[in-house]
Amino acid sequence: MSARFEEIDWRPTPLGDISLRRRRDPASGSDVYEVKLGDEFLMSSLFTAGEIALTRLGLAGLPDGELDVAVGGLGLGYTARTALDDSRVRSLTVVEALDAVIEWHRRHLVPLGEGLTSDPRCRLVRGDFFAAVDDPAGLDPHRPGQLFDAILLDIDHSPRHVLNPRHAALYRPAGLRALAGRLRPGGVFALWSNDPPDEEFTSVLAEVFTAPEAHTVGFENPLQGGTATNTVYVATKSR
């Protein structure tokens, strides 16, 4: 059994100090992994329904056949893991800005790390997703100009609550058009948000993509009691 609380890693980053912690949940006796940026909680292995739904909803409408998928934001790996569990996915490119997060997976410090890093379909790319959208080389420097069948994004809290002011441009029409340029015709852009569905943002999506939808994902919140929700936006590039 693990210690009740352990700080596995801590280090400064351009976004602030980031830490990986593990604690034992007294109710279940299982280990809970948490990531903090400064004093703010970024993610927890207690709450993964939204990340899993991001992949499932994003890939649900795509046809059978081999899929190339990109994920913006590695985190604890649940979005990426769910993509690899889909037998249609032949390649997965995960773009992560922080060396520390990639290292946690490569050193198997987080539960899904070994499975992700040992899967030959999965490539972890150290880079700025938002800058890469506008870069002629695209999201994967090893495959310049690569187009994807789906891009799944889980970095900011929401289009209105971003981790870095530079990110805000992506959620405007010009930024979304640049992102759509990284998709094949009929490809899907899916976005996780911690906020309730935002009709204004859905309208912005509709300027670029076909028939965007905002899905509410509910899940139990054992810390506060009751049910919490995330939002997953799904939008398709025209053929």
CSV table of N, CA and C in Angstrom, one decimal, residues 45-180:
chain,number,residue,atom,x,y,z
A,45,SER,N,-7.0,11.8,-11.4
A,45,SER,CA,-7.4,10.5,-11.8
A,45,SER,C,-8.8,10.1,-11.3
A,46,LEU,N,-9.3,10.9,-10.3
A,46,LEU,CA,-10.7,10.7,-9.9
A,46,LEU,C,-11.7,11.2,-10.9
A,47,PHE,N,-11.3,12.1,-11.8
A,47,PHE,CA,-12.2,12.7,-12.7
A,47,PHE,C,-11.7,12.5,-14.1
A,48,THR,N,-12.1,11.5,-14.8
A,48,THR,CA,-11.6,11.2,-16.1
A,48,THR,C,-12.7,11.0,-17.1
A,49,ALA,N,-14.0,11.1,-16.7
A,49,ALA,CA,-15.1,10.9,-17.6
A,49,ALA,C,-15.1,11.9,-18.8
A,50,GLY,N,-14.7,13.1,-18.5
A,50,GLY,CA,-14.7,14.1,-19.6
A,50,GLY,C,-13.6,13.8,-20.6
A,51,GLU,N,-12.4,13.4,-20.1
A,51,GLU,CA,-11.3,13.1,-21.1
A,51,GLU,C,-11.7,11.9,-21.9
A,52,ILE,N,-12.3,10.9,-21.3
A,52,ILE,CA,-12.7,9.7,-22.1
A,52,ILE,C,-13.8,10.0,-23.1
A,53,ALA,N,-14.8,10.8,-22.6
A,53,ALA,CA,-15.8,11.2,-23.5
A,53,ALA,C,-15.3,12.1,-24.7
A,54,LEU,N,-14.3,12.9,-24.4
A,54,LEU,CA,-13.8,13.7,-25.5
A,54,LEU,C,-13.4,12.8,-26.7
A,55,THR,N,-12.7,11.7,-26.4
A,55,THR,CA,-12.2,10.8,-27.5
A,55,THR,C,-13.4,10.0,-28.1
A,56,ARG,N,-14.3,9.5,-27.2
A,56,ARG,CA,-15.4,8.7,-27.7
A,56,ARG,C,-16.3,9.5,-28.6
A,57,LEU,N,-16.7,10.7,-28.1
A,57,LEU,CA,-17.6,11.6,-28.9
A,57,LEU,C,-16.9,12.1,-30.2
A,58,GLY,N,-15.6,12.4,-30.1
A,58,GLY,CA,-14.8,12.9,-31.2
A,58,GLY,C,-14.7,11.9,-32.3
A,59,LEU,N,-14.5,10.6,-32.0
A,59,LEU,CA,-14.3,9.6,-33.0
A,59,LEU,C,-15.6,8.8,-33.4
A,60,ALA,N,-16.7,9.1,-32.7
A,60,ALA,CA,-17.9,8.3,-32.9
A,60,ALA,C,-18.4,8.4,-34.3
A,61,GLY,N,-18.4,9.6,-34.9
A,61,GLY,CA,-19.0,9.8,-36.2
A,61,GLY,C,-18.1,9.5,-37.4
A,62,LEU,N,-16.8,9.1,-37.1
A,62,LEU,CA,-15.9,8.8,-38.2
A,62,LEU,C,-16.2,7.4,-38.8
A,63,PRO,N,-15.9,7.3,-40.1
A,63,PRO,CA,-16.2,6.0,-40.7
A,63,PRO,C,-15.2,4.9,-40.3
A,64,ASP,N,-15.5,3.7,-40.6
A,64,ASP,CA,-14.6,2.6,-40.4
A,64,ASP,C,-13.4,2.8,-41.3
A,65,GLY,N,-12.3,2.3,-40.9
A,65,GLY,CA,-11.0,2.4,-41.7
A,65,GLY,C,-10.0,3.0,-40.8
A,66,GLU,N,-8.8,3.1,-41.2
A,66,GLU,CA,-7.6,3.5,-40.4
A,66,GLU,C,-7.7,5.0,-40.2
A,67,LEU,N,-7.5,5.4,-38.9
A,67,LEU,CA,-7.6,6.8,-38.6
A,67,LEU,C,-6.3,7.3,-38.0
A,68,ASP,N,-5.9,8.6,-38.4
A,68,ASP,CA,-4.8,9.3,-37.8
A,68,ASP,C,-5.4,10.4,-36.9
A,69,VAL,N,-5.0,10.3,-35.7
A,69,VAL,CA,-5.6,11.2,-34.6
A,69,VAL,C,-4.5,12.0,-34.0
A,70,ALA,N,-4.8,13.2,-33.7
A,70,ALA,CA,-3.9,14.1,-32.9
A,70,ALA,C,-4.6,14.5,-31.6
A,71,VAL,N,-3.9,14.6,-30.5
A,71,VAL,CA,-4.4,15.1,-29.2
A,71,VAL,C,-3.5,16.2,-28.8
A,72,GLY,N,-4.2,17.3,-28.4
A,72,GLY,CA,-3.5,18.4,-27.8
A,72,GLY,C,-3.6,18.4,-26.3
A,73,GLY,N,-2.5,18.1,-25.6
A,73,GLY,CA,-2.5,18.0,-24.2
A,73,GLY,C,-2.4,16.5,-23.7
A,74,LEU,N,-1.4,16.1,-23.1
A,74,LEU,CA,-1.2,14.7,-22.6
A,74,LEU,C,-1.8,14.5,-21.3
A,75,GLY,N,-1.6,15.4,-20.3
A,75,GLY,CA,-2.1,15.2,-19.0
A,75,GLY,C,-1.8,13.9,-18.4
A,76,LEU,N,-2.8,13.2,-17.8
A,76,LEU,CA,-2.6,11.9,-17.2
A,76,LEU,C,-2.8,10.8,-18.2
A,77,GLY,N,-3.2,11.2,-19.5
A,77,GLY,CA,-3.2,10.2,-20.6
A,77,GLY,C,-4.5,9.5,-20.9
A,78,TYR,N,-5.6,10.0,-20.3
A,78,TYR,CA,-6.8,9.2,-20.5
A,78,TYR,C,-7.4,9.5,-21.9
A,79,THR,N,-7.3,10.7,-22.4
A,79,THR,CA,-7.8,10.9,-23.8
A,79,THR,C,-7.0,10.1,-24.8
A,80,ALA,N,-5.7,10.1,-24.6
A,80,ALA,CA,-4.8,9.3,-25.5
A,80,ALA,C,-5.1,7.8,-25.4
A,81,ARG,N,-5.2,7.3,-24.2
A,81,ARG,CA,-5.5,5.9,-23.9
A,81,ARG,C,-6.8,5.4,-24.6
A,82,THR,N,-7.8,6.3,-24.5
A,82,THR,CA,-9.1,5.9,-25.1
A,82,THR,C,-9.0,5.9,-26.6
A,83,ALA,N,-8.2,6.8,-27.2
A,83,ALA,CA,-8.0,6.7,-28.6
A,83,ALA,C,-7.3,5.4,-29.0
A,84,LEU,N,-6.3,5.0,-28.3
A,84,LEU,CA,-5.5,3.8,-28.7
A,84,LEU,C,-6.4,2.5,-28.5
A,85,ASP,N,-7.4,2.7,-27.6
A,85,ASP,CA,-8.3,1.5,-27.4
A,85,ASP,C,-9.3,1.4,-28.6
A,86,ASP,N,-9.4,2.4,-29.5
A,86,ASP,CA,-10.2,2.3,-30.7
A,86,ASP,C,-9.4,1.6,-31.8
A,87,SER,N,-9.8,0.4,-32.2
A,87,SER,CA,-9.1,-0.4,-33.2
A,87,SER,C,-8.9,0.3,-34.5
A,88,ARG,N,-9.6,1.4,-34.8
A,88,ARG,CA,-9.5,2.1,-36.1
A,88,ARG,C,-8.2,3.0,-36.1
A,89,VAL,N,-7.7,3.3,-34.9
A,89,VAL,CA,-6.6,4.3,-34.8
A,89,VAL,C,-5.3,3.6,-35.2
A,90,ARG,N,-4.7,4.1,-36.3
A,90,ARG,CA,-3.4,3.6,-36.7
A,90,ARG,C,-2.3,4.4,-36.2
A,91,SER,N,-2.5,5.7,-36.0
A,91,SER,CA,-1.5,6.6,-35.5
A,91,SER,C,-2.1,7.6,-34.5
A,92,LEU,N,-1.3,7.9,-33.5
A,92,LEU,CA,-1.8,8.9,-32.5
A,92,LEU,C,-0.6,9.8,-32.2
A,93,THR,N,-0.8,11.1,-32.5
A,93,THR,CA,0.2,12.1,-32.2
A,93,THR,C,-0.3,13.0,-31.0
A,94,VAL,N,0.5,13.0,-29.9
A,94,VAL,CA,0.1,13.7,-28.7
A,94,VAL,C,1.1,14.9,-28.5
A,95,VAL,N,0.5,16.1,-28.6
A,95,VAL,CA,1.4,17.3,-28.5
A,95,VAL,C,1.3,17.8,-27.1
A,96,GLU,N,2.4,17.9,-26.4
A,96,GLU,CA,2.4,18.3,-25.0
A,96,GLU,C,3.5,19.4,-24.8
A,97,ALA,N,3.1,20.5,-24.2
A,97,ALA,CA,4.1,21.6,-24.0
A,97,ALA,C,5.1,21.4,-23.0
A,98,LEU,N,4.8,20.6,-22.0
A,98,LEU,CA,5.7,20.5,-20.8
A,98,LEU,C,6.5,19.2,-20.8
A,99,ASP,N,7.8,19.4,-20.8
A,99,ASP,CA,8.7,18.2,-20.7
A,99,ASP,C,8.4,17.3,-19.5
A,100,ALA,N,8.0,17.9,-18.4
A,100,ALA,CA,7.8,17.2,-17.2
A,100,ALA,C,6.7,16.1,-17.4
A,101,VAL,N,5.6,16.5,-18.1
A,101,VAL,CA,4.5,15.7,-18.3
A,101,VAL,C,4.8,14.5,-19.2
A,102,ILE,N,5.6,14.7,-20.2
A,102,ILE,CA,6.1,13.6,-21.1
A,102,ILE,C,7.0,12.7,-20.3
A,103,GLU,N,7.8,13.3,-19.5
A,103,GLU,CA,8.8,12.5,-18.7
A,103,GLU,C,8.0,11.6,-17.7
A,104,TRP,N,7.0,12.1,-17.1
A,104,TRP,CA,6.2,11.3,-16.1
A,104,TRP,C,5.7,10.0,-16.8
A,105,HIS,N,5.3,10.1,-18.1
A,105,HIS,CA,4.8,8.9,-18.8
A,105,HIS,C,6.0,8.0,-19.2
A,106,ARG,N,7.1,8.6,-19.7
A,106,ARG,CA,8.2,7.8,-20.1
A,106,ARG,C,8.9,7.1,-18.9
A,107,ARG,N,8.8,7.7,-17.7
A,107,ARG,CA,9.4,7.0,-16.6
A,107,ARG,C,8.3,6.2,-15.8
A,108,HIS,N,7.1,6.1,-16.4
A,108,HIS,CA,6.1,5.3,-15.8
A,108,HIS,C,5.7,5.7,-14.4
A,109,LEU,N,5.7,7.0,-14.2
A,109,LEU,CA,5.3,7.6,-12.9
A,109,LEU,C,3.8,7.7,-12.7
A,110,VAL,N,3.1,7.6,-13.9
A,110,VAL,CA,1.7,7.7,-13.9
A,110,VAL,C,1.1,6.4,-14.4
A,111,PRO,N,-0.1,6.0,-14.0
A,111,PRO,CA,-0.6,4.7,-14.3
A,111,PRO,C,-0.6,4.3,-15.8
A,112,LEU,N,-0.9,5.3,-16.6
A,112,LEU,CA,-1.1,4.9,-18.1
A,112,LEU,C,0.2,5.1,-18.9
A,113,GLY,N,1.3,5.5,-18.2
A,113,GLY,CA,2.5,5.9,-18.9
A,113,GLY,C,3.1,4.7,-19.7
A,114,GLU,N,3.2,3.6,-19.1
A,114,GLU,CA,3.8,2.4,-19.7
A,114,GLU,C,3.1,2.0,-21.0
A,115,GLY,N,1.8,2.0,-20.8
A,115,GLY,CA,0.9,1.5,-22.0
A,115,GLY,C,1.0,2.5,-23.2
A,116,LEU,N,1.1,3.8,-22.9
A,116,LEU,CA,1.2,4.8,-24.0
A,116,LEU,C,2.5,4.8,-24.6
A,117,THR,N,3.6,4.7,-23.8
A,117,THR,CA,4.9,4.9,-24.4
A,117,THR,C,5.4,3.6,-25.1
A,118,SER,N,4.7,2.5,-24.8
A,118,SER,CA,5.2,1.2,-25.4
A,118,SER,C,4.3,0.9,-26.6
A,119,ASP,N,3.3,1.7,-26.9
A,119,ASP,CA,2.5,1.4,-28.1
A,119,ASP,C,3.1,2.0,-29.3
A,120,PRO,N,3.5,1.3,-30.3
A,120,PRO,CA,4.1,1.8,-31.5
A,120,PRO,C,3.3,2.8,-32.3
A,121,ARG,N,2.0,2.8,-32.1
A,121,ARG,CA,1.1,3.8,-32.8
A,121,ARG,C,1.2,5.2,-32.2
A,122,CYS,N,1.7,5.3,-31.0
A,122,CYS,CA,1.7,6.6,-30.2
A,122,CYS,C,3.0,7.3,-30.2
A,123,ARG,N,2.9,8.6,-30.6
A,123,ARG,CA,4.1,9.4,-30.6
A,123,ARG,C,3.8,10.6,-29.7
A,124,LEU,N,4.7,10.8,-28.7
A,124,LEU,CA,4.6,12.0,-27.8
A,124,LEU,C,5.5,13.1,-28.3
A,125,VAL,N,4.9,14.2,-28.7
A,125,VAL,CA,5.7,15.3,-29.3
A,125,VAL,C,5.8,16.5,-28.3
A,126,ARG,N,7.0,16.9,-28.0
A,126,ARG,CA,7.2,18.0,-27.1
A,126,ARG,C,7.0,19.3,-28.0
A,127,GLY,N,6.0,20.1,-27.7
A,127,GLY,CA,5.7,21.3,-28.5
A,127,GLY,C,4.5,22.1,-28.0
A,128,ASP,N,4.4,23.2,-28.6
A,128,ASP,CA,3.3,24.1,-28.3
A,128,ASP,C,2.2,23.9,-29.3
A,129,PHE,N,1.1,23.2,-28.9
A,129,PHE,CA,0.0,22.9,-29.8
A,129,PHE,C,-0.5,24.1,-30.5
A,130,PHE,N,-0.6,25.2,-29.8
A,130,PHE,CA,-1.2,26.4,-30.4
A,130,PHE,C,-0.3,27.0,-31.5
A,131,ALA,N,1.0,27.0,-31.2
A,131,ALA,CA,1.9,27.5,-32.2
A,131,ALA,C,2.0,26.5,-33.4
A,132,ALA,N,1.9,25.3,-33.1
A,132,ALA,CA,2.1,24.3,-34.2
A,132,ALA,C,0.9,24.3,-35.2
A,133,VAL,N,-0.3,24.7,-34.7
A,133,VAL,CA,-1.4,24.9,-35.6
A,133,VAL,C,-1.1,25.8,-36.8
A,134,ASP,N,-0.3,26.9,-36.5
A,134,ASP,CA,0.0,27.9,-37.5
A,134,ASP,C,1.3,27.6,-38.2
A,135,ASP,N,2.1,26.6,-37.7
A,135,ASP,CA,3.4,26.3,-38.3
A,135,ASP,C,3.2,25.5,-39.5
A,136,PRO,N,3.9,25.9,-40.6
A,136,PRO,CA,3.8,25.1,-41.9
A,136,PRO,C,4.1,23.6,-41.7
A,137,ALA,N,4.9,23.3,-40.7
A,137,ALA,CA,5.3,21.9,-40.5
A,137,ALA,C,4.1,21.1,-39.8
A,138,GLY,N,3.2,21.9,-39.1
A,138,GLY,CA,2.1,21.2,-38.5
A,138,GLY,C,2.3,20.7,-37.1
A,139,LEU,N,1.5,19.7,-36.7
A,139,LEU,CA,1.5,19.3,-35.4
A,139,LEU,C,2.6,18.2,-35.1
A,140,ASP,N,3.1,17.6,-36.1
A,140,ASP,CA,4.2,16.6,-35.9
A,140,ASP,C,5.4,16.9,-36.7
A,141,PRO,N,6.5,17.4,-36.1
A,141,PRO,CA,7.7,17.8,-36.9
A,141,PRO,C,8.3,16.6,-37.6
A,142,HIS,N,8.0,15.4,-37.2
A,142,HIS,CA,8.5,14.2,-37.9
A,142,HIS,C,7.7,13.9,-39.2
A,143,ARG,N,6.5,14.5,-39.3
A,143,ARG,CA,5.7,14.3,-40.4
A,143,ARG,C,5.1,15.6,-40.9
A,144,PRO,N,6.0,16.4,-41.5
A,144,PRO,CA,5.6,17.8,-41.9
A,144,PRO,C,4.3,17.8,-42.8
A,145,GLY,N,3.4,18.6,-42.4
A,145,GLY,CA,2.2,18.7,-43.2
A,145,GLY,C,1.2,17.6,-43.0
A,146,GLN,N,1.4,16.8,-42.0
A,146,GLN,CA,0.4,15.7,-41.7
A,146,GLN,C,-1.0,16.2,-41.5
A,147,LEU,N,-1.9,15.6,-42.1
A,147,LEU,CA,-3.3,15.8,-41.9
A,147,LEU,C,-3.9,14.7,-41.1
A,148,PHE,N,-5.0,15.0,-40.3
A,148,PHE,CA,-5.6,14.1,-39.4
A,148,PHE,C,-7.0,13.9,-39.6
A,149,ASP,N,-7.5,12.8,-39.2
A,149,ASP,CA,-9.0,12.5,-39.2
A,149,ASP,C,-9.7,13.1,-38.0
A,150,ALA,N,-9.0,13.3,-37.0
A,150,ALA,CA,-9.6,13.9,-35.8
A,150,ALA,C,-8.5,14.6,-35.0
A,151,ILE,N,-8.8,15.8,-34.4
A,151,ILE,CA,-8.0,16.5,-33.5
A,151,ILE,C,-8.8,16.7,-32.2
A,152,LEU,N,-8.2,16.2,-31.1
A,152,LEU,CA,-8.9,16.2,-29.8
A,152,LEU,C,-8.1,17.2,-28.9
A,153,LEU,N,-8.7,18.2,-28.4
A,153,LEU,CA,-8.0,19.2,-27.6
A,153,LEU,C,-8.5,19.3,-26.2
A,154,ASP,N,-7.5,19.2,-25.3
A,154,ASP,CA,-7.8,19.3,-23.8
A,154,ASP,C,-6.6,19.9,-23.1
A,155,ILE,N,-6.6,21.2,-23.2
A,155,ILE,CA,-5.5,22.0,-22.6
A,155,ILE,C,-6.0,23.1,-21.7
A,156,ASP,N,-6.8,24.0,-22.2
A,156,ASP,CA,-7.4,25.1,-21.4
A,156,ASP,C,-8.6,24.6,-20.6
A,157,HIS,N,-9.0,25.4,-19.6
A,157,HIS,CA,-10.2,25.1,-18.9
A,157,HIS,C,-11.4,25.2,-19.7
A,158,SER,N,-11.4,26.2,-20.6
A,158,SER,CA,-12.5,26.4,-21.6
A,158,SER,C,-12.1,27.4,-22.6
A,159,PRO,N,-12.8,27.7,-23.6
A,159,PRO,CA,-12.5,28.7,-24.6
A,159,PRO,C,-12.4,30.1,-23.9
A,160,ARG,N,-13.1,30.3,-22.8
A,160,ARG,CA,-13.1,31.6,-22.1
A,160,ARG,C,-12.1,31.6,-21.0
A,161,HIS,N,-11.7,30.5,-20.5
A,161,HIS,CA,-10.7,30.4,-19.4
A,161,HIS,C,-9.5,29.7,-19.8
A,162,VAL,N,-8.5,30.4,-20.4
A,162,VAL,CA,-7.3,29.8,-21.0
A,162,VAL,C,-6.2,29.8,-20.0
A,163,LEU,N,-5.2,28.9,-20.2
A,163,LEU,CA,-4.1,28.9,-19.3
A,163,LEU,C,-3.0,29.9,-19.7
A,164,ASN,N,-3.1,30.4,-20.9
A,164,ASN,CA,-2.1,31.4,-21.4
A,164,ASN,C,-2.9,32.3,-22.3
A,165,PRO,N,-2.8,33.6,-22.2
A,165,PRO,CA,-3.5,34.5,-23.1
A,165,PRO,C,-3.3,34.3,-24.6
A,166,ARG,N,-2.2,33.7,-24.9
A,166,ARG,CA,-1.9,33.4,-26.4
A,166,ARG,C,-2.9,32.4,-26.9
A,167,HIS,N,-3.4,31.5,-26.1
A,167,HIS,CA,-4.3,30.5,-26.5
A,167,HIS,C,-5.6,31.0,-27.0
A,168,ALA,N,-6.0,32.2,-26.6
A,168,ALA,CA,-7.4,32.6,-26.9
A,168,ALA,C,-7.6,32.8,-28.4
A,169,ALA,N,-6.6,33.0,-29.1
A,169,ALA,CA,-6.8,33.3,-30.6
A,169,ALA,C,-7.3,32.0,-31.3
A,170,LEU,N,-6.9,30.8,-30.8
A,170,LEU,CA,-7.4,29.6,-31.4
A,170,LEU,C,-8.9,29.5,-31.4
A,171,TYR,N,-9.6,30.0,-30.4
A,171,TYR,CA,-11.0,29.8,-30.3
A,171,TYR,C,-11.8,30.9,-31.0
A,172,ARG,N,-11.1,31.7,-31.9
A,172,ARG,CA,-11.8,32.7,-32.7
A,172,ARG,C,-11.8,32.1,-34.2
A,173,PRO,N,-12.6,32.7,-35.1
A,173,PRO,CA,-12.7,32.1,-36.4
A,173,PRO,C,-11.4,31.9,-37.1
A,174,ALA,N,-10.5,32.8,-37.1
A,174,ALA,CA,-9.2,32.7,-37.8
A,174,ALA,C,-8.4,31.5,-37.2
A,175,GLY,N,-8.4,31.4,-35.9
A,175,GLY,CA,-7.7,30.3,-35.3
A,175,GLY,C,-8.3,28.9,-35.6
A,176,LEU,N,-9.6,28.9,-35.6
A,176,LEU,CA,-10.3,27.6,-35.9
A,176,LEU,C,-10.1,27.3,-37.4
A,177,ARG,N,-10.1,28.3,-38.3
A,177,ARG,CA,-9.8,27.9,-39.7
A,177,ARG,C,-8.4,27.4,-39.9
A,178,ALA,N,-7.4,27.9,-39.1
A,178,ALA,CA,-6.1,27.3,-39.2
A,178,ALA,C,-6.1,25.9,-38.7
A,179,LEU,N,-6.8,25.6,-37.6
A,179,LEU,CA,-6.9,24.3,-37.1
A,179,LEU,C,-7.6,23.3,-38.1
A,180,ALA,N,-8.7,23.8,-38.7
A,180,ALA,CA,-9.4,23.0,-39.7
A,180,ALA,C,-8.4,22.6,-40.9
